[in-house]
Short mmCIF file of C-alpha atoms in Angstrom, two decimals:
data_model
loop_
_atom_site.label_atom_id
_atom_site.label_comp_id
_atom_site.label_asym_id
_atom_site.label_seq_id
_atom_site.Cartn_x
_atom_site.Cartn_y
_atom_site.Cartn_z
CA MET J 1 -10.06 23.71 13.68
CA ILE J 2 -9.40 25.01 10.26
CA LEU J 3 -11.83 24.48 7.95
CA GLY J 4 -10.24 25.08 4.31
CA ILE J 5 -11.96 25.28 1.00
CA ASP J 6 -10.44 25.73 -2.49
CA THR J 7 -12.07 25.35 -5.87
CA SER J 8 -9.58 27.33 -8.09
CA LEU J 9 -8.88 23.59 -9.27
CA GLY J 10 -11.58 21.59 -8.46
CA THR J 11 -13.05 21.98 -5.74
CA ALA J 12 -11.41 20.66 -2.65
CA VAL J 13 -12.68 21.10 1.42
CA ALA J 14 -10.65 19.80 4.07
CA ALA J 15 -10.48 20.14 7.83
CA ILE J 16 -7.07 20.37 9.93
CA ALA J 17 -6.07 21.19 13.52
CA ARG J 18 -4.43 24.16 14.18
CA ASP J 19 -1.17 22.15 14.28
CA GLY J 20 -1.48 20.98 10.87
CA GLU J 21 -2.87 17.46 11.59
CA VAL J 22 -5.52 16.69 8.63
CA LEU J 23 -8.76 15.38 10.44
CA ALA J 24 -10.72 15.38 6.99
CA ASP J 25 -9.53 15.72 3.27
CA GLU J 26 -12.20 15.38 0.64
CA GLN J 27 -11.84 16.94 -3.22
CA SER J 28 -13.10 16.33 -6.59
CA ALA J 29 -11.25 16.88 -9.69
CA ASN J 30 -13.12 17.61 -11.90
CA PRO J 31 -13.10 21.21 -13.42
CA LEU J 32 -16.42 22.20 -13.79
CA GLY J 33 -19.94 21.06 -11.46
CA HIS J 34 -18.31 22.94 -8.15
CA ALA J 35 -21.84 23.79 -7.28
CA GLU J 36 -23.21 20.46 -7.74
CA VAL J 37 -19.85 18.79 -5.01
CA ILE J 38 -19.21 21.52 -2.72
CA GLY J 39 -22.15 20.90 -0.11
CA ASP J 40 -21.70 17.01 -0.18
CA LEU J 41 -17.58 17.84 0.41
CA LEU J 42 -17.96 20.03 2.94
CA ARG J 43 -20.63 17.65 4.60
CA ARG J 44 -17.94 14.75 4.50
CA ALA J 45 -15.43 17.55 5.76
CA THR J 46 -16.81 18.48 8.69
CA VAL J 47 -18.58 15.39 9.82
CA GLY J 48 -17.58 14.20 13.19
CA ALA J 49 -14.44 16.80 13.60
CA PRO J 50 -14.42 19.67 16.29
CA ALA J 51 -16.47 23.13 15.40
CA PRO J 52 -14.12 24.97 13.46
CA THR J 53 -12.81 28.42 14.06
CA HIS J 54 -11.57 29.75 11.28
CA VAL J 55 -12.36 28.98 7.20
CA ALA J 56 -9.62 29.18 5.03
CA ILE J 57 -10.89 30.42 1.78
CA GLY J 58 -8.50 29.57 -1.74
CA MET J 59 -8.51 32.79 -3.34
CA GLY J 60 -6.99 31.74 -6.67
CA PRO J 61 -6.12 32.46 -9.45
CA GLY J 62 -8.62 30.53 -11.00
CA PRO J 63 -11.39 30.54 -13.74
CA PHE J 64 -14.30 33.18 -12.09
CA THR J 65 -17.09 30.81 -12.11
CA GLY J 66 -15.42 28.25 -10.16
CA LEU J 67 -13.54 30.81 -7.80
CA ARG J 68 -16.75 32.28 -7.04
CA VAL J 69 -18.70 29.00 -6.03
CA GLY J 70 -15.95 28.31 -3.50
CA ILE J 71 -15.41 31.56 -1.84
CA ALA J 72 -19.38 32.47 -1.83
CA THR J 73 -19.67 28.44 -0.09
CA ALA J 74 -16.94 29.62 2.53
CA ARG J 75 -17.77 33.18 3.26
CA VAL J 76 -21.39 31.84 3.99
CA TYR J 77 -20.38 29.33 6.05
CA ALA J 78 -18.07 31.50 8.06
CA LEU J 79 -21.05 34.06 8.06
CA GLY J 80 -23.39 31.20 9.66
CA ARG J 81 -20.88 29.83 12.48
CA GLY J 82 -19.86 33.73 13.61
CA ILE J 83 -16.16 32.59 12.84
CA PRO J 84 -13.71 34.80 11.02
CA ALA J 85 -12.48 33.81 6.92
CA VAL J 86 -9.12 33.32 6.33
CA PRO J 87 -8.11 34.40 2.30
CA VAL J 88 -5.14 32.61 0.90
CA PRO J 89 -3.74 32.78 -2.36
CA SER J 90 -4.09 29.74 -4.06
CA HIS J 91 -1.04 29.06 -5.24
CA ASP J 92 0.29 29.57 -1.76
CA GLY J 93 -1.38 26.49 -0.70
CA ILE J 94 0.49 24.48 -3.81
CA ALA J 95 3.78 26.06 -2.89
CA LEU J 96 3.58 25.02 0.71
CA GLY J 97 2.91 21.29 -0.27
CA ARG J 98 5.61 21.04 -2.96
CA LEU J 99 8.35 22.63 -0.13
CA LEU J 100 6.96 20.08 3.14
CA SER J 101 7.34 17.38 0.35
CA ASP J 102 10.50 17.85 -1.20
CA ALA J 103 11.46 18.31 2.59
CA LEU J 104 10.58 15.51 4.18
CA THR J 105 12.65 14.03 0.98
CA GLY J 106 15.68 15.80 1.36
CA THR J 107 14.91 17.20 -1.75
CA ASP J 108 16.71 21.08 -2.79
CA THR J 109 13.35 22.49 -4.10
CA GLY J 110 14.96 25.89 -4.97
CA ARG J 111 13.73 28.47 -6.94
CA PHE J 112 10.06 27.48 -8.77
CA ALA J 113 7.11 28.83 -10.31
CA VAL J 114 3.95 27.21 -9.60
CA VAL J 115 1.84 26.80 -12.84
CA THR J 116 -1.83 26.45 -13.40
CA ASP J 117 -4.23 26.67 -16.09
CA ALA J 118 -5.93 29.33 -16.80
CA ARG J 119 -7.32 28.19 -20.17
CA ARG J 120 -7.87 30.24 -22.83
CA LYS J 121 -3.83 28.94 -24.12
CA GLU J 122 -2.57 31.07 -20.94
CA PHE J 123 -0.90 29.79 -17.61
CA ALA J 124 -1.09 31.66 -14.39
CA TYR J 125 2.04 31.01 -12.26
CA SER J 126 3.50 32.37 -9.10
CA ILE J 127 7.41 32.15 -8.00
CA TYR J 128 8.65 30.78 -4.90
CA GLU J 129 11.86 29.98 -3.23
CA GLY J 130 12.17 28.05 -0.02
CA LEU J 131 9.80 28.79 3.76
CA ASP J 132 10.45 31.97 5.88
CA ASP J 133 10.96 31.77 9.66
CA ASP J 134 6.81 31.31 9.82
CA GLY J 135 6.74 28.07 7.76
CA LEU J 136 5.43 30.04 4.54
CA PRO J 137 6.70 29.86 0.96
CA VAL J 138 8.79 32.78 0.18
CA ARG J 139 6.28 34.37 -2.86
CA VAL J 140 9.42 36.03 -5.48
CA SER J 141 6.13 37.20 -7.53
CA ASP J 142 2.73 37.22 -7.22
CA ALA J 143 -0.10 35.25 -9.81
CA GLN J 144 0.48 36.63 -13.20
CA LEU J 145 -0.74 35.42 -16.84
CA THR J 146 1.21 34.33 -19.50
CA PRO J 147 0.62 32.65 -23.22
CA ARG J 148 1.25 29.46 -22.68
CA ASP J 149 4.37 29.89 -25.75
CA ASP J 150 5.86 32.74 -23.57
CA LEU J 151 6.70 30.50 -20.37
CA ASP J 152 9.31 28.80 -20.43
CA ALA J 153 11.57 31.63 -21.33
CA ARG J 154 9.34 34.37 -18.81
CA LEU J 155 10.84 30.78 -16.03
CA ASP J 156 14.05 30.97 -17.87
CA ASP J 157 14.28 34.73 -17.07
CA ALA J 158 13.43 34.82 -13.56
CA GLY J 159 15.89 31.22 -12.84
CA ALA J 160 13.03 29.64 -11.76
CA ARG J 161 11.77 25.51 -12.30
CA ARG J 162 8.49 24.80 -13.61
CA TYR J 163 6.17 23.25 -11.23
CA GLU J 164 2.65 22.33 -13.10
CA ALA J 165 -0.51 21.68 -10.99
CA THR J 166 -3.68 20.16 -11.43
CA THR J 167 -4.78 20.25 -8.24
CA VAL J 168 -4.81 21.98 -4.79
CA SER J 169 -5.01 21.07 -1.33
CA ALA J 170 -7.38 22.47 0.91
CA ALA J 171 -5.39 20.91 3.79
CA MET J 172 -2.82 22.67 2.34
CA ILE J 173 -4.83 26.18 2.34
CA ALA J 174 -5.91 25.79 5.53
CA LEU J 175 -2.42 25.31 7.08
CA ALA J 176 -1.09 28.26 5.56
CA ALA J 177 -4.02 30.13 7.08
CA ALA J 178 -3.15 28.35 10.26
CA ARG J 179 0.54 29.71 10.05
CA ALA J 180 -0.50 33.04 8.91
CA LEU J 181 -2.42 33.31 11.82
CA ASP J 182 -0.11 31.90 14.27
CA ALA J 183 2.18 34.81 12.93
CA GLY J 184 -0.28 37.42 12.93
CA ARG J 185 0.46 38.11 8.80
CA THR J 186 -2.45 38.31 6.25
CA LEU J 187 -1.18 36.33 2.62
CA ALA J 188 -4.05 38.10 0.31
CA GLY J 189 -6.87 40.54 -0.04
CA SER J 190 -10.57 39.71 -0.03
CA GLU J 191 -10.57 40.07 -3.77
CA PRO J 192 -10.59 37.16 -5.83
CA LEU J 193 -7.36 36.75 -7.88
CA TYR J 194 -9.20 35.84 -11.63
CA LEU J 195 -6.32 38.30 -13.34
CA ARG J 196 -8.60 38.78 -16.15
CA SER J 197 -11.64 40.28 -16.63
CA PRO J 198 -15.45 37.69 -16.51
CA ASP J 199 -16.85 36.51 -19.75
CA VAL J 200 -19.98 38.26 -18.68
CA VAL J 201 -19.93 41.95 -18.32
CA ALA J 202 -22.99 44.21 -17.01
CA ALA J 203 -25.89 44.98 -19.95
CA HIS J 204 -25.99 48.40 -21.53
CA ALA J 205 -28.65 50.48 -19.84
CA PRO J 206 -32.10 49.51 -21.97
CA LYS J 207 -32.39 52.11 -25.13
CA ARG J 208 -35.56 54.43 -24.79
CA VAL J 209 -38.28 53.64 -27.09
CA SER J 210 -40.12 56.23 -28.41
#
């Protein structure tokens, strides 16, 4: 069983079998309050499910505080269980969900951009085109930031249609991890995809008082 956790947009926890069967899917759409709900979602997603063999972590892009809650929770859970943590770009999970949905309806997805609200009048976006032989989204460009007013022009230049997402499916994060594990691939590094520096920085050294 693979446990998926993502807090880049709201808070989501899911459990899937290695073959992709969704065993539990819990989420809160509230973009804030991750720490207040993640424990309950984790408990509900794992009640009655087999013991997990891996934890899939949504690595963003997303706000600093929200991502930190989810990533820390996933890493501590994996450490406590003695199982591997598998990092997955959150946009990959969104893209996988769209591509699978379109495949079921016979829709030609074409090249598209997963777009999420990065706040401060900016969007985060990643461009995708189809599924590869491992069943994973083909990422044409990695996640990057753009001013909201510039997004459409950038996507026109890339020949990509706009697909805005307000939630991330933890089940799709887990499924992307499962497919990456089967293929022996790594989808993301260990560092979160913040895309910008946090608002709070370390204070300067205290001044000497004579």
